[in-house]
PDB file of C-alpha atoms in Angstrom:
ATOM      1  CA  UNK A  43     -31.874 -43.768   9.116  1.00 46.00           C
ATOM      2  CA  UNK A  44     -31.354 -40.120   9.726  1.00 49.00           C
ATOM      3  CA  UNK A  45     -29.851 -40.563  13.209  1.00 50.00           C
ATOM      4  CA  UNK A  46     -26.970 -42.699  12.079  1.00 54.00           C
ATOM      5  CA  UNK A  47     -23.573 -41.045  11.490  1.00 53.00           C
ATOM      6  CA  UNK A  48     -24.533 -37.800  13.214  1.00 52.00           C
ATOM      7  CA  UNK A  49     -27.738 -37.083  11.358  1.00 56.00           C
ATOM      8  CA  UNK A  50     -28.347 -35.888   7.849  1.00 59.00           C
ATOM      9  CA  UNK A  51     -25.640 -33.156   7.875  1.00 56.00           C
ATOM     10  CA  UNK A  52     -23.129 -35.114   9.911  1.00 57.00           C
ATOM     11  CA  UNK A  53     -21.083 -36.276   6.941  1.00 64.00           C
ATOM     12  CA  UNK A  54     -21.053 -32.897   5.220  1.00 65.00           C
ATOM     13  CA  UNK A  55     -20.228 -30.629   8.154  1.00 63.00           C
ATOM     14  CA  UNK A  56     -16.399 -30.701   7.704  1.00 64.00           C
ATOM     15  CA  UNK A  57     -16.768 -29.889   4.008  1.00 67.00           C
ATOM     16  CA  UNK A  58     -19.152 -27.025   4.765  1.00 68.00           C
ATOM     17  CA  UNK A  59     -16.714 -25.548   7.283  1.00 71.00           C
ATOM     18  CA  UNK A  60     -13.826 -25.867   4.837  1.00 75.00           C
ATOM     19  CA  UNK A  61     -15.861 -24.129   2.151  1.00 77.00           C
ATOM     20  CA  UNK A  62     -16.740 -21.300   4.517  1.00 80.00           C
ATOM     21  CA  UNK A  63     -13.125 -20.801   5.497  1.00 86.00           C
ATOM     22  CA  UNK A  64     -12.055 -20.836   1.850  1.00 87.00           C
ATOM     23  CA  UNK A  65     -14.720 -18.234   1.056  1.00 89.00           C
ATOM     24  CA  UNK A  66     -13.413 -15.968   3.843  1.00 91.00           C
ATOM     25  CA  UNK A  67      -9.865 -16.350   2.551  1.00 93.00           C
ATOM     26  CA  UNK A  68     -10.998 -15.625  -1.013  1.00 94.00           C
ATOM     27  CA  UNK A  69     -12.922 -12.459  -0.107  1.00 95.00           C
ATOM     28  CA  UNK A  70     -10.155 -11.313   2.206  1.00 96.00           C
ATOM     29  CA  UNK A  71      -7.699 -11.662  -0.664  1.00 97.00           C
ATOM     30  CA  UNK A  72      -9.998  -9.788  -3.052  1.00 97.00           C
ATOM     31  CA  UNK A  73     -10.432  -6.908  -0.583  1.00 97.00           C
ATOM     32  CA  UNK A  74      -6.680  -6.785   0.097  1.00 96.00           C
ATOM     33  CA  UNK A  75      -5.921  -6.666  -3.657  1.00 96.00           C
ATOM     34  CA  UNK A  76      -8.391  -3.811  -4.197  1.00 96.00           C
ATOM     35  CA  UNK A  77      -6.895  -1.774  -1.337  1.00 94.00           C
ATOM     36  CA  UNK A  78      -3.359  -2.503  -2.561  1.00 93.00           C
ATOM     37  CA  UNK A  79      -4.231  -1.446  -6.122  1.00 92.00           C
ATOM     38  CA  UNK A  80      -5.862   1.781  -4.943  1.00 91.00           C
ATOM     39  CA  UNK A  81      -2.816   2.687  -2.855  1.00 87.00           C
ATOM     40  CA  UNK A  82      -0.402   1.903  -5.693  1.00 87.00           C
ATOM     41  CA  UNK A  83      -2.376   3.814  -8.324  1.00 87.00           C
ATOM     42  CA  UNK A  84      -3.235   6.874  -6.238  1.00 81.00           C
ATOM     43  CA  UNK A  85      -0.646   9.616  -6.463  1.00 70.00           C
ATOM     44  CA  UNK A  86       1.075  10.582  -3.247  1.00 64.00           C
ATOM     45  CA  UNK A  87       1.469  14.274  -3.951  1.00 55.00           C
ATOM     46  CA  UNK A  88       3.652  15.222  -1.008  1.00 55.00           C
ATOM     47  CA  UNK A  89       6.360  12.613  -1.499  1.00 55.00           C
ATOM     48  CA  UNK A  90       6.368  12.855  -5.317  1.00 55.00           C
ATOM     49  CA  UNK A  91       6.531  16.640  -5.198  1.00 55.00           C
ATOM     50  CA  UNK A  92       9.292  16.682  -2.607  1.00 55.00           C
ATOM     51  CA  UNK A  93      11.311  14.041  -4.432  1.00 63.00           C
ATOM     52  CA  UNK A  94      11.094  15.840  -7.744  1.00 83.00           C
ATOM     53  CA  UNK A  95      11.988  19.174  -6.105  1.00 85.00           C
ATOM     54  CA  UNK A  96      14.997  17.595  -4.386  1.00 88.00           C
ATOM     55  CA  UNK A  97      16.090  16.071  -7.696  1.00 90.00           C
ATOM     56  CA  UNK A  98      15.873  19.461  -9.399  1.00 91.00           C
ATOM     57  CA  UNK A  99      17.792  21.034  -6.539  1.00 92.00           C
ATOM     58  CA  UNK A 100      20.519  18.397  -6.830  1.00 92.00           C
ATOM     59  CA  UNK A 101      20.761  18.935 -10.575  1.00 92.00           C
ATOM     60  CA  UNK A 102      21.084  22.683 -10.132  1.00 92.00           C
ATOM     61  CA  UNK A 103      23.816  22.173  -7.532  1.00 93.00           C
ATOM     62  CA  UNK A 104      25.622  19.695  -9.762  1.00 94.00           C
ATOM     63  CA  UNK A 105      25.543  22.175 -12.664  1.00 93.00           C
ATOM     64  CA  UNK A 106      26.985  24.888 -10.430  1.00 92.00           C
ATOM     65  CA  UNK A 107      23.925  27.120 -10.639  1.00 93.00           C
ATOM     66  CA  UNK A 108      23.630  27.397  -6.834  1.00 93.00           C
ATOM     67  CA  UNK A 109      26.158  27.509  -4.001  1.00 94.00           C
ATOM     68  CA  UNK A 110      26.574  24.978  -1.196  1.00 93.00           C
ATOM     69  CA  UNK A 111      24.903  27.333   1.286  1.00 94.00           C
ATOM     70  CA  UNK A 112      21.909  27.914  -0.984  1.00 94.00           C
ATOM     71  CA  UNK A 113      21.644  24.171  -1.653  1.00 94.00           C
ATOM     72  CA  UNK A 114      21.583  23.372   2.068  1.00 94.00           C
ATOM     73  CA  UNK A 115      19.050  26.108   2.857  1.00 94.00           C
ATOM     74  CA  UNK A 116      16.661  25.041   0.119  1.00 92.00           C
ATOM     75  CA  UNK A 117      17.072  21.358   0.951  1.00 91.00           C
ATOM     76  CA  UNK A 118      16.194  22.108   4.581  1.00 92.00           C
ATOM     77  CA  UNK A 119      13.113  24.053   3.487  1.00 91.00           C
ATOM     78  CA  UNK A 120      11.994  21.225   1.226  1.00 87.00           C
ATOM     79  CA  UNK A 121      12.407  18.640   3.973  1.00 86.00           C
ATOM     80  CA  UNK A 122      10.469  20.831   6.434  1.00 85.00           C
ATOM     81  CA  UNK A 123       7.563  21.314   4.013  1.00 82.00           C
ATOM     82  CA  UNK A 124       7.476  17.593   3.137  1.00 71.00           C
ATOM     83  CA  UNK A 125       6.641  16.645   6.741  1.00 65.00           C
TER      84      UNK A 125
END
């Protein structure tokens, strides 16, 4: 009869709940992967620009093209504009 063992859906309820939880985990993972991929692939202009400018500044200082004072001044300016 239908009333035995909790009715018609009584035996399947734990499996249905497990499937629902697994679906939430799956879609949560998919959404997280999409957001992660977008953040990794999108260029971060401020940090990339500042890093490359600092690298160029360091190279110029290492080659002797600029003095210590000029290096420090320009480095300070770059750090201020990067914020």
